[in-house]
CSV table of C-alpha atoms and ligand atoms in Angstrom, one decimal:
chain,number,residue,atom,x,y,z
A,275,MET,CA,-11.1,6.2,16.1
A,276,LYS,CA,-9.5,5.4,19.4
A,277,ASN,CA,-11.4,5.1,22.6
A,278,TYR,CA,-10.7,7.8,25.1
A,279,ALA,CA,-11.0,7.9,28.9
A,280,CYS,CA,-11.9,10.9,31.0
A,281,SER,CA,-8.6,11.9,32.5
A,282,LYS,CA,-10.3,13.0,35.7
A,283,CYS,CA,-12.5,9.9,36.5
A,284,GLY,CA,-11.5,7.3,33.9
A,285,ASN,CA,-15.0,7.0,32.4
A,286,LYS,CA,-15.1,6.1,28.7
A,287,VAL,CA,-15.6,9.3,26.6
A,288,TYR,CA,-16.0,9.9,22.9
A,289,PHE,CA,-14.6,12.1,20.2
A,290,GLU,CA,-17.5,14.5,20.1
A,291,ASN,CA,-18.1,14.8,23.8
A,292,VAL,CA,-17.9,18.1,25.6
A,293,GLN,CA,-18.7,16.9,29.1
A,294,CYS,CA,-18.1,13.7,31.0
A,295,VAL,CA,-21.4,12.1,31.9
A,296,LYS,CA,-19.9,10.6,35.1
A,297,CYS,CA,-17.9,13.4,36.7
A,298,SER,CA,-19.2,16.4,34.7
A,299,ALA,CA,-15.7,17.5,33.8
A,300,GLU,CA,-15.5,19.6,30.6
A,301,LEU,CA,-14.0,17.7,27.7
A,302,GLY,CA,-12.3,18.7,24.6
A,303,PHE,CA,-10.3,17.2,21.8
A,304,ASP,CA,-6.6,18.2,21.7
A,305,PRO,CA,-5.3,17.8,18.1
A,306,ASP,CA,-1.7,18.0,19.3
A,307,ARG,CA,-2.1,15.0,21.7
A,308,LEU,CA,-4.7,13.5,19.4
A,309,ALA,CA,-6.8,12.7,22.4
A,310,VAL,CA,-10.0,13.8,24.2
A,311,ILE,CA,-8.9,15.3,27.5
A,312,ALA,CA,-10.7,16.5,30.7
A,313,LEU,CA,-10.3,20.2,31.5
A,314,GLU,CA,-10.1,22.3,34.7
A,315,PRO,CA,-10.8,26.0,34.4
A,316,LEU,CA,-7.9,28.3,35.2
A,317,PRO,CA,-8.4,31.5,37.2
A,318,GLY,CA,-7.3,33.5,34.1
A,319,PRO,CA,-7.4,34.6,31.4
A,320,ALA,CA,-11.1,34.0,30.9
A,321,GLY,CA,-12.0,30.8,29.1
A,322,SER,CA,-8.6,29.2,29.7
A,323,TYR,CA,-8.1,25.7,31.0
A,324,ARG,CA,-5.5,23.3,32.1
A,325,ALA,CA,-5.6,19.7,30.9
A,326,ILE,CA,-6.2,17.3,33.8
A,327,GLY,CA,-3.6,14.6,33.9
A,328,HIS,CA,-1.4,16.2,31.2
A,329,GLU,CA,1.5,18.6,31.4
A,330,GLY,CA,1.5,21.5,29.1
A,331,SER,CA,0.4,25.1,28.4
A,332,ALA,CA,-3.0,26.6,28.9
A,333,LEU,CA,-5.8,25.7,26.5
A,334,ARG,CA,-9.1,27.1,25.4
A,335,TYR,CA,-11.9,25.9,23.3
A,336,CYS,CA,-12.0,26.7,19.6
A,337,ALA,CA,-14.0,29.9,18.8
A,338,ASN,CA,-16.6,27.7,17.0
A,339,ALA,CA,-17.5,26.1,20.3
A,340,ALA,CA,-19.7,29.2,20.8
A,341,HIS,CA,-21.9,27.8,18.0
A,342,ALA,CA,-21.7,24.2,19.4
A,343,ALA,CA,-19.9,23.4,16.2
A,344,CYS,CA,-16.5,22.4,17.6
A,345,ASN,CA,-15.1,20.7,20.7
A,346,TRP,CA,-11.4,21.0,19.7
A,347,LEU,CA,-8.9,22.8,21.8
A,348,THR,CA,-6.2,25.3,20.9
A,349,PRO,CA,-3.4,26.9,22.8
A,350,VAL,CA,-4.7,29.9,24.7
A,351,ASP,CA,-1.9,32.3,23.6
A,352,THR,CA,-1.7,31.6,19.9
A,353,GLY,CA,-3.6,32.1,16.7
A,354,ASP,CA,-7.0,33.6,15.9
A,355,GLY,CA,-9.0,31.4,18.4
A,356,PHE,CA,-9.8,28.7,15.9
A,357,CYS,CA,-8.6,25.1,16.3
A,358,ARG,CA,-6.4,23.4,13.6
A,359,ALA,CA,-9.5,22.0,11.9
A,360,CYS,CA,-11.6,25.2,12.0
A,361,ASP,CA,-8.7,27.2,10.9
A,362,LEU,CA,-9.1,25.5,7.5
A,363,ASN,CA,-12.5,27.0,7.0
A,364,ARG,CA,-12.5,29.8,4.4
A,365,THR,CA,-16.3,30.2,4.2
A,366,ILE,CA,-19.1,29.0,6.4
A,367,PRO,CA,-22.8,29.5,5.7
A,368,ASP,CA,-24.8,32.5,7.0
A,369,LEU,CA,-25.8,31.3,10.4
A,370,SER,CA,-28.7,33.7,10.6
A,371,VAL,CA,-30.5,31.8,7.9
A,372,ASN,CA,-32.8,29.1,9.2
A,373,GLY,CA,-31.4,25.6,9.0
A,374,ASN,CA,-27.8,26.7,8.2
A,375,LEU,CA,-26.5,26.3,11.8
A,376,THR,CA,-27.7,22.7,12.1
A,377,ALA,CA,-26.3,21.8,8.7
A,378,TRP,CA,-23.0,23.4,9.4
A,379,GLN,CA,-22.7,21.7,12.8
A,380,GLU,CA,-23.2,18.4,11.0
A,381,LEU,CA,-20.6,19.3,8.3
A,382,GLU,CA,-18.2,20.2,11.1
A,383,ARG,CA,-18.6,16.8,12.8
A,384,ALA,CA,-17.8,15.1,9.5
A,385,LYS,CA,-14.9,17.4,8.8
A,386,LYS,CA,-13.4,16.7,12.3
A,387,ARG,CA,-13.3,13.0,11.5
A,388,LEU,CA,-11.5,13.7,8.2
A,389,VAL,CA,-9.0,16.0,9.8
A,390,TYR,CA,-8.5,13.4,12.5
A,391,ASP,CA,-7.7,10.8,9.8
A,392,LEU,CA,-5.2,13.2,8.1
A,393,LEU,CA,-3.4,13.9,11.4
A,394,ARG,CA,-3.2,10.3,12.3
A,395,PHE,CA,-1.7,9.5,8.9
A,396,GLY,CA,0.8,12.3,9.3
A,397,LEU,CA,-0.4,14.0,6.2
A,398,PRO,CA,0.2,17.8,5.9
A,399,LEU,CA,-2.7,20.3,6.0
A,400,ASP,CA,-0.6,23.0,4.4
A,401,THR,CA,2.0,22.4,1.7
A,402,THR,CA,2.6,26.1,0.9
A,403,PRO,CA,6.1,26.0,2.4
A,404,SER,CA,7.1,23.5,-0.3
A,405,GLY,CA,5.3,25.4,-3.1
A,406,GLY,CA,2.0,23.6,-2.8
A,407,GLU,CA,-1.4,24.5,-1.6
A,408,ARG,CA,-3.1,24.8,1.8
A,409,LEU,CA,-6.2,22.7,2.5
A,410,ALA,CA,-9.2,24.9,2.9
A,411,PHE,CA,-13.0,24.5,3.1
A,412,ASP,CA,-15.9,26.5,1.6
A,413,PHE,CA,-19.3,25.5,3.0
A,414,LEU,CA,-21.6,27.1,0.6
A,415,VAL,CA,-25.4,27.1,-0.1
A,416,ASP,CA,-26.2,26.4,-3.8
A,417,ALA,CA,-22.7,25.5,-4.8
A,418,THR,CA,-21.3,22.4,-6.5
A,419,THR,CA,-19.3,20.0,-4.2
A,420,GLY,CA,-15.8,19.8,-5.5
A,421,HIS,CA,-12.1,20.6,-5.2
A,422,LEU,CA,-10.1,23.4,-6.8
A,423,ASP,CA,-6.5,24.6,-6.0
A,424,GLY,CA,-6.6,23.2,-2.4
A,425,VAL,CA,-10.1,24.4,-1.6
A,426,ILE,CA,-12.8,21.9,-0.9
A,427,THR,CA,-16.3,23.2,-1.6
A,428,ILE,CA,-19.2,21.4,0.1
A,429,ASN,CA,-22.8,22.1,-0.8
A,430,VAL,CA,-24.5,22.7,2.5
A,431,LEU,CA,-27.6,20.9,1.2
A,432,GLU,CA,-25.6,17.6,1.5
A,433,ALA,CA,-26.2,17.9,5.3
A,434,ASP,CA,-29.9,17.5,4.5
A,435,ALA,CA,-30.5,13.8,5.0
A,436,VAL,CA,-33.7,13.7,2.8
A,437,GLU,CA,-31.9,15.5,0.0
A,438,ARG,CA,-28.9,13.3,0.3
A,439,GLU,CA,-31.0,10.1,0.2
A,440,ARG,CA,-32.8,11.5,-2.9
A,441,GLN,CA,-29.5,12.0,-4.7
A,442,ARG,CA,-28.2,8.7,-3.5
A,443,GLN,CA,-31.1,7.0,-5.2
A,444,GLN,CA,-31.0,9.2,-8.3
A,445,PHE,CA,-27.4,8.4,-8.9
A,446,GLY,CA,-27.8,4.7,-8.0
A,447,GLU,CA,-25.2,4.9,-5.3
A,448,PRO,CA,-25.1,2.2,-2.6
A,449,TYR,CA,-23.6,4.7,-0.1
A,450,ARG,CA,-23.6,8.5,0.2
A,451,SER,CA,-22.5,10.4,3.3
A,452,LEU,CA,-21.1,13.8,4.3
A,453,LEU,CA,-17.9,12.1,5.5
A,454,GLY,CA,-17.7,10.2,2.2
A,455,HIS,CA,-17.9,13.5,0.3
A,456,LEU,CA,-15.2,15.1,2.5
A,457,ARG,CA,-12.9,12.2,2.2
A,458,HIS,CA,-13.4,12.1,-1.6
A,459,GLU,CA,-12.7,15.8,-2.1
A,460,SER,CA,-9.6,15.6,0.2
A,461,GLY,CA,-8.3,12.9,-2.2
A,462,HIS,CA,-8.0,15.5,-5.0
A,463,PHE,CA,-6.0,17.7,-2.7
A,464,TYR,CA,-3.6,14.8,-1.7
A,465,TRP,CA,-3.3,13.7,-5.3
A,466,ASN,CA,-1.3,16.9,-5.8
A,467,VAL,CA,0.7,16.3,-2.6
A,468,LEU,CA,1.5,12.6,-3.0
A,469,ILE,CA,1.5,12.0,-6.7
A,470,ALA,CA,2.1,15.3,-8.7
A,471,ALA,CA,4.6,16.9,-6.2
A,472,THR,CA,6.6,13.7,-5.9
A,473,ASP,CA,6.7,12.8,-9.6
A,474,GLN,CA,4.7,9.6,-9.1
A,475,GLN,CA,2.5,10.2,-12.2
A,476,ASP,CA,4.0,7.3,-14.2
A,477,SER,CA,3.3,4.7,-11.5
A,478,PHE,CA,-0.2,6.3,-10.9
A,479,ARG,CA,-1.0,6.0,-14.7
A,480,ALA,CA,0.0,2.4,-14.7
A,481,ILE,CA,-2.7,1.6,-12.3
A,482,PHE,CA,-5.4,4.3,-12.6
A,483,GLY,CA,-4.9,5.4,-16.3
A,484,ASP,CA,-3.8,8.6,-17.8
A,485,GLU,CA,-5.2,11.6,-15.9
A,486,ARG,CA,-4.3,13.9,-18.8
A,487,GLU,CA,-7.5,12.7,-20.5
A,488,ASP,CA,-9.8,15.8,-20.9
A,489,TYR,CA,-11.4,16.0,-17.4
A,490,GLY,CA,-14.4,18.1,-18.4
A,491,ALA,CA,-15.3,15.9,-21.4
A,492,ALA,CA,-14.9,12.8,-19.3
A,493,LEU,CA,-17.3,14.0,-16.7
A,494,ALA,CA,-19.8,15.2,-19.3
A,495,ARG,CA,-19.7,11.8,-20.9
A,496,HIS,CA,-20.1,10.1,-17.5
A,497,HIS,CA,-23.2,12.2,-16.7
A,498,ALA,CA,-24.7,11.7,-20.2
A,499,GLU,CA,-24.0,8.0,-20.7
A,500,GLY,CA,-23.4,6.6,-17.3
A,501,PRO,CA,-20.6,4.2,-16.3
A,502,PRO,CA,-19.4,1.5,-18.7
A,503,PRO,CA,-21.3,-1.8,-18.1
A,504,ASP,CA,-18.2,-3.5,-16.7
A,505,TRP,CA,-17.2,-0.7,-14.3
A,506,SER,CA,-17.5,-3.0,-11.2
A,507,GLU,CA,-14.6,-5.1,-12.5
A,508,ARG,CA,-12.2,-2.2,-12.2
A,509,HIS,CA,-13.5,0.4,-9.7
A,510,VAL,CA,-14.7,0.8,-6.2
A,511,SER,CA,-17.7,2.7,-7.4
A,512,ALA,CA,-19.5,3.7,-10.7
A,513,TYR,CA,-18.4,7.3,-10.4
A,514,ALA,CA,-14.8,6.2,-10.2
A,515,SER,CA,-15.0,5.1,-13.8
A,516,ALA,CA,-15.5,8.8,-14.9
A,517,HIS,CA,-11.8,9.8,-15.0
A,518,PRO,CA,-8.5,8.6,-13.4
A,519,TRP,CA,-8.7,11.6,-10.9
A,520,GLU,CA,-12.2,10.5,-9.8
A,521,ASP,CA,-11.0,6.9,-9.6
A,522,TRP,CA,-8.2,8.0,-7.3
A,523,ALA,CA,-10.5,10.2,-5.1
A,524,GLU,CA,-13.1,7.4,-4.8
A,525,THR,CA,-10.4,4.9,-4.0
A,526,TRP,CA,-8.8,7.3,-1.5
A,527,ALA,CA,-12.1,7.9,0.3
A,528,HIS,CA,-12.7,4.1,0.4
A,529,TYR,CA,-9.2,3.5,1.8
A,530,LEU,CA,-9.9,6.2,4.5
A,531,HIS,CA,-13.2,4.4,5.3
A,532,ILE,CA,-11.4,1.1,5.7
A,533,VAL,CA,-8.5,2.4,7.9
A,534,SER,CA,-10.8,4.5,10.1
A,535,SER,CA,-13.3,1.6,10.6
A,536,ILE,CA,-10.6,-0.9,11.5
A,537,ASP,CA,-9.1,1.6,14.0
A,538,THR,CA,-12.5,1.9,15.6
A,539,ALA,CA,-13.1,-1.9,15.6
A,540,GLN,CA,-9.7,-2.4,17.2
A,541,ALA,CA,-10.5,0.2,19.9
A,542,GLU,CA,-13.8,-1.5,20.6
A,543,GLY,CA,-12.3,-5.0,20.8
A,544,MET,CA,-14.1,-6.1,17.6
A,545,GLU,CA,-11.9,-8.6,15.7
A,546,PRO,CA,-14.2,-11.1,13.9
A,547,ARG,CA,-12.6,-14.4,13.0
A,548,ALA,CA,-12.5,-15.0,9.3
A,549,SER,CA,-16.1,-16.1,9.2
A,550,GLY,CA,-15.4,-19.4,7.5
A,551,LEU,CA,-13.0,-17.8,5.1
A,552,ILE,CA,-9.5,-19.1,5.1
A,553,PHE,CA,-6.9,-16.6,4.1
A,554,GLY,CA,-4.3,-17.2,6.7
A,555,ALA,CA,-5.5,-14.6,9.2
A,556,ALA,CA,-3.9,-14.8,12.6
A,557,TRP,CA,-6.3,-14.2,15.4
A,558,PRO,CA,-6.4,-12.5,17.8
A,559,PHE,CA,-4.8,-9.6,16.0
A,560,ARG,CA,-2.2,-7.4,17.6
A,561,ALA,CA,-3.1,-3.9,18.3
A,562,TYR,CA,-1.3,-1.8,15.6
A,563,ASP,CA,-1.6,1.8,14.8
A,564,VAL,CA,-3.5,1.1,11.6
A,565,TYR,CA,-2.8,4.6,10.3
A,566,ARG,CA,0.9,4.0,10.4
A,567,GLU,CA,1.7,0.4,10.5
A,568,GLU,CA,0.6,-2.9,8.9
A,569,THR,CA,0.8,-3.9,5.3
A,570,PHE,CA,-2.2,-3.4,3.1
A,571,GLY,CA,-2.7,-7.1,2.9
A,572,ALA,CA,-2.8,-7.3,6.7
A,573,LEU,CA,-5.4,-4.5,6.8
A,574,MET,CA,-7.6,-6.3,4.3
A,575,GLU,CA,-7.3,-9.6,6.3
A,576,ARG,CA,-8.9,-7.8,9.1
A,577,TRP,CA,-11.4,-5.7,7.0
A,578,ILE,CA,-13.1,-8.4,5.0
A,579,PRO,CA,-14.3,-10.5,8.0
A,580,LEU,CA,-15.3,-7.3,9.9
A,581,THR,CA,-17.5,-6.2,7.0
A,582,ILE,CA,-19.2,-9.6,6.7
A,583,ALA,CA,-19.9,-9.6,10.5
A,584,LEU,CA,-21.2,-6.0,10.4
A,585,ASN,CA,-23.4,-6.7,7.3
A,586,ASN,CA,-24.9,-9.6,9.2
A,587,MET,CA,-25.5,-7.3,12.2
A,588,SER,CA,-27.1,-4.7,10.0
A,589,ARG,CA,-29.4,-7.3,8.3
A,590,GLY,CA,-30.4,-8.6,11.8
A,591,MET,CA,-31.6,-5.1,12.6
A,592,GLY,CA,-33.4,-4.8,9.3
A,593,HIS,CA,-31.0,-2.1,8.0
A,594,ASN,CA,-29.2,-1.9,4.7
A,595,ASP,CA,-25.7,-3.4,4.6
A,596,PHE,CA,-23.1,-1.6,6.6
A,597,TYR,CA,-20.6,-2.2,3.7
A,598,PRO,CA,-22.4,-2.5,0.4
A,599,PHE,CA,-19.3,-3.0,-1.7
A,600,VAL,CA,-17.4,-5.8,-3.5
A,601,ILE,CA,-13.8,-5.0,-4.2
A,602,PRO,CA,-12.6,-6.4,-7.6
A,603,THR,CA,-8.9,-7.2,-8.0
A,604,ALA,CA,-8.1,-4.1,-10.0
A,605,ALA,CA,-9.6,-1.9,-7.3
A,606,TYR,CA,-7.8,-3.8,-4.6
A,607,ASP,CA,-4.5,-2.9,-6.4
A,608,LYS,CA,-5.6,0.8,-6.5
A,609,LEU,CA,-6.3,0.7,-2.7
A,610,ALA,CA,-2.9,-0.8,-2.2
A,611,PHE,CA,-1.4,2.0,-4.2
A,612,VAL,CA,-3.1,4.7,-2.0
A,613,HIS,CA,-1.9,2.8,1.0
A,614,ARG,CA,1.7,2.9,-0.3
A,615,ALA,CA,1.5,6.6,-1.3
A,616,ILE,CA,0.4,7.6,2.2
A,617,ARG,CA,2.9,5.5,4.0
A,618,ASP,CA,5.8,6.6,1.7
A,619,TYR,CA,4.9,10.2,2.4
A,620,ALA,CA,4.6,9.8,6.2
A,621,THR,CA,7.8,7.8,6.4
A,622,ALA,CA,9.7,10.3,4.3
A,623,SER,CA,8.5,13.3,6.4
A,624,SER,CA,9.0,11.6,9.8
A,625,PRO,CA,11.4,8.7,9.4
A,626,ALA,CA,12.3,8.4,13.0
A,627,MET,CA,8.7,8.2,14.2
A,628,THR,CA,7.8,5.2,16.3
A,629,VAL,CA,4.5,4.3,17.8
A,630,ALA,CA,4.4,3.4,21.5
A,631,GLY,CA,3.6,-0.2,22.2
A,632,ASP,CA,5.0,-1.6,18.9
A,633,GLU,CA,7.9,-3.9,19.4
A,634,GLY,CA,8.2,-4.7,15.7
A,635,GLY,CA,6.4,-8.0,15.6
A,636,PRO,CA,5.8,-9.9,12.4
A,637,HIS,CA,3.6,-8.1,9.9
A,638,LEU,CA,1.3,-10.3,7.8
A,639,ALA,CA,2.4,-10.7,4.2
A,640,PRO,CA,0.3,-9.2,1.5
A,641,ILE,CA,-2.5,-11.5,0.2
A,642,SER,CA,-4.5,-11.7,-2.9
A,643,PRO,CA,-8.1,-10.4,-2.5
A,644,PRO,CA,-10.4,-13.2,-1.6
A,645,ALA,CA,-13.0,-13.8,-4.3
A,646,ASN,CA,-16.7,-13.0,-3.6
A,647,THR,CA,-16.3,-12.4,0.1
A,648,ALA,CA,-18.7,-9.6,0.4
A,649,PRO,CA,-22.4,-10.4,0.3
A,650,ALA,CA,-24.0,-9.1,-2.9
B,1139,ZN,ZN1,-15.1,12.0,34.1
B,1140,ZN,ZN1,-12.7,24.2,15.9
B,1141,ZN,ZN1,-14.0,14.2,-7.3
C-alpha cells in the first residue's frame, strides 16, 4: 500500500481515511486514480464533490458509505451508486441483525485491500467479455467459505476475532485472517483466468501437480487424515497439500501478502539490510512498482530481510511472529510461477503500460532461496 498525502494540506493520510485530521477535508479513495484524494463539495447535485488538486468529473461516495462500510469514490453520473469494489457484492448480511454491521464493515475493509491488489496488478474483475466469469462476493451467515463459478462466499463469522482464533488453533494454522481468506478465494477465480483460459495447465501441473485429481475426495482425505508428514518441504501451508487447486490458492494468497507488504514497506521507507545474510542484495533498493516490476528473485531479496526484521520487532513487543513461515524450495518455485502468471497476463493485456519514475534500471537477477532464513 502506497502512502498518500491530503491533496488539500499535504498531511499524510491512509487508505481507510474519510477525513484529514489536519485540515478536516473529506477524503475518499478513487479506484481510477488508485489514490486517496481530498474532496470539496459541489453546489449540486447533492452529495457530489470535486477532487482537490485533480482534474476530472464530479465524484460521489459509494452508496455503502451510508453504512460506514466504504470510503471509495465513484463518478457521480454513472452506475448504481456503488464503487468498483462494492459493485462486486452479490449478497451482504442482514444489517438489522445485531453484530452483522460490524462484521460486514470489517469484511469490507479486507475486501478493499484485495481489490486494491487486483487493480494494482492490472488483473480483470470481470472476464465475461472473453467468455469467463465475473468476480462476485456473497457475505453470508452460516455458509462455508469458498469459491464457485466466480463467486467468493465468505462466512461472516470469520469476522469474529474470537471464533477465528479458535479455528486457527483447531486447524493448527500459524496464521488466519480475513484478508488471507479473501486472497485465497480470489486465487481460485484467477486460476480460471490465468491458467485455464490461457491453456497453461501443463506448466501448472509440472509444478503443482494434476488438478484433475478428484477434488472432493482429496479434501475429504485431508480433513480425515491431515496433511502428509513432509508437507512443509513442498508447500507454503499444510492446507496447500490437500489438492493442487488449494496449493495454488494458498500460494497465490501468500504471494499477494508478500507483494502488498513490500509495497507498504517501500512506502514507509523500510528497507532492512540483509541482516547478516549474504545473497547479493543491493541496498538501498530502488523504488519500484512492486506490483508490476521486479523479478521474483528481486522481490524475495527484499522480503526475507524484511520478515526477519519484523519478526524481531514482534518478539520485542511480546507478540507472535509477524511472518511465521519458512518457504521450502518447492514452494519458492510455486510462488515464482504465480508471479510469472500475473506478470504475463498484465503485460499481454496492457503491453504499452509504463510506470512513472522508472527509467529501466538494472533488475536483480533471480536467486535461489536462502536456506533456513526465517526463524522457526
Ligand atoms: Zn488535509
Ligand atoms: Zn464501495
Ligand atoms: Zn481454497
